[in-house]
């Protein structure tokens, strides 16, 4: 079962801090029954499904009370829908699974840092944490380009979103890099054939 921070009504004994220094500087991310690597591996499985389908390889799982309640990968091309990002699909699934759009205490694991649209949905759904692998230097709206906590402060004052970055970062980045290299090679091959 997930342990939550004090904003969710639980005391410091349930926080799961690794050190006193961390307790003084940062809020705790809800502690899951399994390590972050385990859940990121599940998100990577989804990202590989996206890769095989010709989608940008982003995968996502949402964990609530120690259980994976949602899993998704990008489906923008398949659905011809700009909003069909892994995070958006998983948030919808998680709401159905827990019977509430408020996902307090749930943690979202995603292979690439969420974009502004997904960051807004993460905040609005009241997720307790977001954990990602690869940063996004162009559109990362959690910490890289924008800070999700600023969005959180603008949209609702009761949120306490916690963030962990760089989980399985090399694997997540490598999958994205390989996808775009393959896509560029395919595109340049098509250009060479038509020329």
PDB file of C-alpha atoms in Angstrom:
ATOM      1  CA  UNK A   1       0.000   0.000   0.000  1.00  0.00           C
ATOM      2  CA  UNK A   2       1.291   3.475  -0.850  1.00  0.00           C
ATOM      3  CA  UNK A   3       2.358   5.788   1.938  1.00  0.00           C
ATOM      4  CA  UNK A   4       1.371   9.407   1.444  1.00  0.00           C
ATOM      5  CA  UNK A   5       2.682  12.763   2.581  1.00  0.00           C
ATOM      6  CA  UNK A   6       1.165  14.972   5.263  1.00  0.00           C
ATOM      7  CA  UNK A   7      -0.871  16.953   2.703  1.00  0.00           C
ATOM      8  CA  UNK A   8      -2.963  13.822   2.288  1.00  0.00           C
ATOM      9  CA  UNK A   9      -3.662  13.598   6.018  1.00  0.00           C
ATOM     10  CA  UNK A  10      -0.946  11.182   7.109  1.00  0.00           C
ATOM     11  CA  UNK A  11       1.750  11.989   9.640  1.00  0.00           C
ATOM     12  CA  UNK A  12       5.536  12.206   9.173  1.00  0.00           C
ATOM     13  CA  UNK A  13       5.969   8.592  10.303  1.00  0.00           C
ATOM     14  CA  UNK A  14       4.348   7.565   6.999  1.00  0.00           C
ATOM     15  CA  UNK A  15       6.476   9.752   4.751  1.00  0.00           C
ATOM     16  CA  UNK A  16       9.276   7.363   3.805  1.00  0.00           C
ATOM     17  CA  UNK A  17      12.167   9.864   3.804  1.00  0.00           C
ATOM     18  CA  UNK A  18      15.605   8.466   3.120  1.00  0.00           C
ATOM     19  CA  UNK A  19      17.403  10.912   5.404  1.00  0.00           C
ATOM     20  CA  UNK A  20      16.823  13.700   7.889  1.00  0.00           C
ATOM     21  CA  UNK A  21      18.436  16.136   5.429  1.00  0.00           C
ATOM     22  CA  UNK A  22      15.922  15.112   2.743  1.00  0.00           C
ATOM     23  CA  UNK A  23      13.090  15.551   5.255  1.00  0.00           C
ATOM     24  CA  UNK A  24      14.165  19.116   5.926  1.00  0.00           C
ATOM     25  CA  UNK A  25      14.460  20.110   2.253  1.00  0.00           C
ATOM     26  CA  UNK A  26      11.882  18.124   0.318  1.00  0.00           C
ATOM     27  CA  UNK A  27       8.447  16.577   0.594  1.00  0.00           C
ATOM     28  CA  UNK A  28       8.367  12.821   0.317  1.00  0.00           C
ATOM     29  CA  UNK A  29       7.213  11.049  -2.802  1.00  0.00           C
ATOM     30  CA  UNK A  30       4.656   8.411  -1.877  1.00  0.00           C
ATOM     31  CA  UNK A  31       6.511   5.181  -1.162  1.00  0.00           C
ATOM     32  CA  UNK A  32       5.398   2.317  -3.355  1.00  0.00           C
ATOM     33  CA  UNK A  33       5.613  -1.350  -2.444  1.00  0.00           C
ATOM     34  CA  UNK A  34       8.047  -1.897  -5.306  1.00  0.00           C
ATOM     35  CA  UNK A  35      11.002   0.315  -6.299  1.00  0.00           C
ATOM     36  CA  UNK A  36      10.676   3.065  -8.880  1.00  0.00           C
ATOM     37  CA  UNK A  37      12.706   0.960 -11.343  1.00  0.00           C
ATOM     38  CA  UNK A  38      10.002  -1.716 -11.334  1.00  0.00           C
ATOM     39  CA  UNK A  39       7.222   0.699 -12.299  1.00  0.00           C
ATOM     40  CA  UNK A  40       9.424   2.497 -14.837  1.00  0.00           C
ATOM     41  CA  UNK A  41      10.085  -0.897 -16.428  1.00  0.00           C
ATOM     42  CA  UNK A  42       6.318  -1.252 -16.847  1.00  0.00           C
ATOM     43  CA  UNK A  43       6.217   2.187 -18.493  1.00  0.00           C
ATOM     44  CA  UNK A  44       9.111   1.176 -20.768  1.00  0.00           C
ATOM     45  CA  UNK A  45       7.107  -1.866 -21.913  1.00  0.00           C
ATOM     46  CA  UNK A  46       4.370   0.517 -22.994  1.00  0.00           C
ATOM     47  CA  UNK A  47       6.906   2.793 -24.716  1.00  0.00           C
ATOM     48  CA  UNK A  48       8.199  -0.174 -26.716  1.00  0.00           C
ATOM     49  CA  UNK A  49       4.632  -0.887 -27.843  1.00  0.00           C
ATOM     50  CA  UNK A  50       4.407   2.691 -29.107  1.00  0.00           C
ATOM     51  CA  UNK A  51       7.759   2.312 -30.891  1.00  0.00           C
ATOM     52  CA  UNK A  52       6.580  -0.832 -32.669  1.00  0.00           C
ATOM     53  CA  UNK A  53       3.377   0.961 -33.718  1.00  0.00           C
ATOM     54  CA  UNK A  54       5.319   3.860 -35.225  1.00  0.00           C
ATOM     55  CA  UNK A  55       4.337   6.251 -32.423  1.00  0.00           C
ATOM     56  CA  UNK A  56       6.740   8.422 -30.443  1.00  0.00           C
ATOM     57  CA  UNK A  57       7.853   5.874 -27.821  1.00  0.00           C
ATOM     58  CA  UNK A  58       6.402   7.229 -24.603  1.00  0.00           C
ATOM     59  CA  UNK A  59       4.881   4.854 -22.083  1.00  0.00           C
ATOM     60  CA  UNK A  60       3.092   5.502 -18.836  1.00  0.00           C
ATOM     61  CA  UNK A  61       1.682   3.640 -15.846  1.00  0.00           C
ATOM     62  CA  UNK A  62      -0.239   4.976 -12.861  1.00  0.00           C
ATOM     63  CA  UNK A  63       0.138   3.302  -9.483  1.00  0.00           C
ATOM     64  CA  UNK A  64      -2.538   3.616  -6.792  1.00  0.00           C
ATOM     65  CA  UNK A  65      -2.258   1.866  -3.434  1.00  0.00           C
ATOM     66  CA  UNK A  66       0.655  -0.210  -4.702  1.00  0.00           C
ATOM     67  CA  UNK A  67      -1.178  -1.475  -7.783  1.00  0.00           C
ATOM     68  CA  UNK A  68      -0.838  -0.498 -11.441  1.00  0.00           C
ATOM     69  CA  UNK A  69      -4.312   0.842 -12.234  1.00  0.00           C
ATOM     70  CA  UNK A  70      -3.559   2.260 -15.683  1.00  0.00           C
ATOM     71  CA  UNK A  71      -1.086   1.714 -18.475  1.00  0.00           C
ATOM     72  CA  UNK A  72      -0.845   3.431 -21.836  1.00  0.00           C
ATOM     73  CA  UNK A  73       1.437   4.514 -24.635  1.00  0.00           C
ATOM     74  CA  UNK A  74       1.256   7.308 -27.181  1.00  0.00           C
ATOM     75  CA  UNK A  75      -1.474   6.789 -29.778  1.00  0.00           C
ATOM     76  CA  UNK A  76      -1.476  10.166 -31.531  1.00  0.00           C
ATOM     77  CA  UNK A  77      -0.939   8.780 -35.030  1.00  0.00           C
ATOM     78  CA  UNK A  78      -3.249   5.798 -34.656  1.00  0.00           C
ATOM     79  CA  UNK A  79      -6.142   7.832 -33.274  1.00  0.00           C
ATOM     80  CA  UNK A  80      -5.289  10.969 -35.279  1.00  0.00           C
ATOM     81  CA  UNK A  81      -5.677  12.863 -32.020  1.00  0.00           C
ATOM     82  CA  UNK A  82      -3.100  15.368 -30.776  1.00  0.00           C
ATOM     83  CA  UNK A  83      -4.229  14.745 -27.196  1.00  0.00           C
ATOM     84  CA  UNK A  84      -3.671  10.966 -27.274  1.00  0.00           C
ATOM     85  CA  UNK A  85      -0.489  11.151 -25.223  1.00  0.00           C
ATOM     86  CA  UNK A  86       0.327   8.233 -22.923  1.00  0.00           C
ATOM     87  CA  UNK A  87      -0.251  10.363 -19.818  1.00  0.00           C
ATOM     88  CA  UNK A  88      -3.686  11.594 -20.946  1.00  0.00           C
ATOM     89  CA  UNK A  89      -4.887   8.076 -21.785  1.00  0.00           C
ATOM     90  CA  UNK A  90      -3.524   6.669 -18.514  1.00  0.00           C
ATOM     91  CA  UNK A  91      -5.141   9.422 -16.418  1.00  0.00           C
ATOM     92  CA  UNK A  92      -8.510   8.606 -18.003  1.00  0.00           C
ATOM     93  CA  UNK A  93      -8.003   4.883 -17.345  1.00  0.00           C
ATOM     94  CA  UNK A  94      -6.954   5.497 -13.742  1.00  0.00           C
ATOM     95  CA  UNK A  95     -10.044   7.607 -13.073  1.00  0.00           C
ATOM     96  CA  UNK A  96     -12.201   4.755 -14.323  1.00  0.00           C
ATOM     97  CA  UNK A  97     -10.266   2.203 -12.284  1.00  0.00           C
ATOM     98  CA  UNK A  98     -10.482   4.073  -8.973  1.00  0.00           C
ATOM     99  CA  UNK A  99     -13.949   5.499  -9.599  1.00  0.00           C
ATOM    100  CA  UNK A 100     -12.961   9.144  -9.219  1.00  0.00           C
ATOM    101  CA  UNK A 101     -11.299  11.794 -11.349  1.00  0.00           C
ATOM    102  CA  UNK A 102      -9.346  12.874  -8.264  1.00  0.00           C
ATOM    103  CA  UNK A 103      -6.314  10.588  -8.198  1.00  0.00           C
ATOM    104  CA  UNK A 104      -4.971  11.683  -4.801  1.00  0.00           C
ATOM    105  CA  UNK A 105      -2.151   9.464  -3.667  1.00  0.00           C
ATOM    106  CA  UNK A 106      -1.607   7.940  -7.105  1.00  0.00           C
ATOM    107  CA  UNK A 107       1.777   8.225  -8.806  1.00  0.00           C
ATOM    108  CA  UNK A 108       2.333   8.566 -12.552  1.00  0.00           C
ATOM    109  CA  UNK A 109       5.449   6.932 -14.061  1.00  0.00           C
ATOM    110  CA  UNK A 110       6.309   8.051 -17.586  1.00  0.00           C
ATOM    111  CA  UNK A 111       9.340   7.469 -19.791  1.00  0.00           C
ATOM    112  CA  UNK A 112       9.600  11.087 -21.034  1.00  0.00           C
ATOM    113  CA  UNK A 113       8.982  14.299 -19.163  1.00  0.00           C
ATOM    114  CA  UNK A 114       5.365  15.394 -19.695  1.00  0.00           C
ATOM    115  CA  UNK A 115       4.502  18.271 -22.033  1.00  0.00           C
ATOM    116  CA  UNK A 116       2.471  21.328 -20.887  1.00  0.00           C
ATOM    117  CA  UNK A 117      -0.855  19.691 -21.819  1.00  0.00           C
ATOM    118  CA  UNK A 118      -0.089  16.547 -19.830  1.00  0.00           C
ATOM    119  CA  UNK A 119       1.351  18.557 -16.929  1.00  0.00           C
ATOM    120  CA  UNK A 120      -1.937  20.449 -16.693  1.00  0.00           C
ATOM    121  CA  UNK A 121      -3.885  17.180 -16.658  1.00  0.00           C
ATOM    122  CA  UNK A 122      -1.554  15.763 -13.987  1.00  0.00           C
ATOM    123  CA  UNK A 123      -2.201  18.763 -11.743  1.00  0.00           C
ATOM    124  CA  UNK A 124      -5.951  18.848 -12.381  1.00  0.00           C
ATOM    125  CA  UNK A 125      -6.326  15.134 -11.633  1.00  0.00           C
ATOM    126  CA  UNK A 126      -4.674  15.708  -8.228  1.00  0.00           C
ATOM    127  CA  UNK A 127      -1.998  13.045  -8.706  1.00  0.00           C
ATOM    128  CA  UNK A 128       0.367  12.730  -5.750  1.00  0.00           C
ATOM    129  CA  UNK A 129       3.542  12.323  -7.763  1.00  0.00           C
ATOM    130  CA  UNK A 130       5.105  12.206 -11.192  1.00  0.00           C
ATOM    131  CA  UNK A 131       8.230  10.187 -11.902  1.00  0.00           C
ATOM    132  CA  UNK A 132       9.892  10.337 -15.301  1.00  0.00           C
ATOM    133  CA  UNK A 133      12.910   8.923 -17.054  1.00  0.00           C
ATOM    134  CA  UNK A 134      14.142  11.216 -19.836  1.00  0.00           C
ATOM    135  CA  UNK A 135      13.904  14.973 -19.656  1.00  0.00           C
ATOM    136  CA  UNK A 136      12.496  16.957 -22.583  1.00  0.00           C
ATOM    137  CA  UNK A 137      14.646  19.996 -23.405  1.00  0.00           C
ATOM    138  CA  UNK A 138      12.086  21.384 -25.864  1.00  0.00           C
ATOM    139  CA  UNK A 139       8.744  20.963 -24.089  1.00  0.00           C
ATOM    140  CA  UNK A 140       9.381  19.488 -20.641  1.00  0.00           C
ATOM    141  CA  UNK A 141       6.771  20.981 -18.349  1.00  0.00           C
ATOM    142  CA  UNK A 142       7.728  19.281 -15.090  1.00  0.00           C
ATOM    143  CA  UNK A 143      11.213  20.716 -14.428  1.00  0.00           C
ATOM    144  CA  UNK A 144      13.191  21.205 -17.647  1.00  0.00           C
ATOM    145  CA  UNK A 145      11.446  24.089 -19.444  1.00  0.00           C
ATOM    146  CA  UNK A 146       8.566  24.813 -17.075  1.00  0.00           C
ATOM    147  CA  UNK A 147       8.026  23.911 -13.434  1.00  0.00           C
ATOM    148  CA  UNK A 148       4.861  21.900 -12.866  1.00  0.00           C
ATOM    149  CA  UNK A 149       4.583  23.304  -9.352  1.00  0.00           C
ATOM    150  CA  UNK A 150       3.962  26.756 -10.852  1.00  0.00           C
ATOM    151  CA  UNK A 151       1.075  25.290 -12.851  1.00  0.00           C
ATOM    152  CA  UNK A 152      -0.123  23.598  -9.683  1.00  0.00           C
ATOM    153  CA  UNK A 153      -0.056  26.872  -7.758  1.00  0.00           C
ATOM    154  CA  UNK A 154      -2.067  28.629 -10.486  1.00  0.00           C
ATOM    155  CA  UNK A 155      -4.717  25.919 -10.850  1.00  0.00           C
ATOM    156  CA  UNK A 156      -5.331  24.697  -7.334  1.00  0.00           C
ATOM    157  CA  UNK A 157      -3.873  25.567  -3.983  1.00  0.00           C
ATOM    158  CA  UNK A 158      -4.415  22.244  -2.202  1.00  0.00           C
ATOM    159  CA  UNK A 159      -2.053  20.202  -4.367  1.00  0.00           C
ATOM    160  CA  UNK A 160       1.219  18.743  -3.185  1.00  0.00           C
ATOM    161  CA  UNK A 161       2.726  17.140  -6.283  1.00  0.00           C
ATOM    162  CA  UNK A 162       6.059  15.434  -5.782  1.00  0.00           C
ATOM    163  CA  UNK A 163       8.561  14.863  -8.579  1.00  0.00           C
ATOM    164  CA  UNK A 164      11.376  12.366  -9.181  1.00  0.00           C
ATOM    165  CA  UNK A 165      13.481  12.633 -12.335  1.00  0.00           C
ATOM    166  CA  UNK A 166      15.972  10.420 -14.136  1.00  0.00           C
ATOM    167  CA  UNK A 167      14.603   6.956 -13.279  1.00  0.00           C
ATOM    168  CA  UNK A 168      15.980   4.579 -15.954  1.00  0.00           C
ATOM    169  CA  UNK A 169      16.957   7.711 -17.866  1.00  0.00           C
ATOM    170  CA  UNK A 170      19.462   6.025 -20.192  1.00  0.00           C
ATOM    171  CA  UNK A 171      16.967   3.407 -21.372  1.00  0.00           C
ATOM    172  CA  UNK A 172      14.196   5.962 -21.822  1.00  0.00           C
ATOM    173  CA  UNK A 173      16.448   8.382 -23.729  1.00  0.00           C
ATOM    174  CA  UNK A 174      17.915   5.622 -25.874  1.00  0.00           C
ATOM    175  CA  UNK A 175      14.483   4.434 -26.998  1.00  0.00           C
ATOM    176  CA  UNK A 176      13.494   7.981 -28.012  1.00  0.00           C
ATOM    177  CA  UNK A 177      16.815   8.616 -29.761  1.00  0.00           C
ATOM    178  CA  UNK A 178      16.614   5.334 -31.699  1.00  0.00           C
ATOM    179  CA  UNK A 179      13.055   6.096 -32.780  1.00  0.00           C
ATOM    180  CA  UNK A 180      13.936   9.506 -34.202  1.00  0.00           C
ATOM    181  CA  UNK A 181      17.122   8.219 -35.893  1.00  0.00           C
ATOM    182  CA  UNK A 182      15.049   5.494 -37.569  1.00  0.00           C
ATOM    183  CA  UNK A 183      12.383   8.003 -38.555  1.00  0.00           C
ATOM    184  CA  UNK A 184      14.957  10.390 -40.102  1.00  0.00           C
ATOM    185  CA  UNK A 185      16.623   7.536 -42.003  1.00  0.00           C
ATOM    186  CA  UNK A 186      13.268   6.398 -43.339  1.00  0.00           C
ATOM    187  CA  UNK A 187      12.360   9.940 -44.363  1.00  0.00           C
ATOM    188  CA  UNK A 188      15.729  10.565 -46.069  1.00  0.00           C
ATOM    189  CA  UNK A 189      15.374   7.199 -47.860  1.00  0.00           C
ATOM    190  CA  UNK A 190      11.976   8.277 -49.183  1.00  0.00           C
ATOM    191  CA  UNK A 191      13.446  11.605 -50.330  1.00  0.00           C
ATOM    192  CA  UNK A 192      16.344   9.831 -52.093  1.00  0.00           C
ATOM    193  CA  UNK A 193      13.939   7.427 -53.830  1.00  0.00           C
ATOM    194  CA  UNK A 194      11.721  10.226 -55.101  1.00  0.00           C
ATOM    195  CA  UNK A 195      14.650  12.358 -56.311  1.00  0.00           C
TER     196      UNK A 195
END
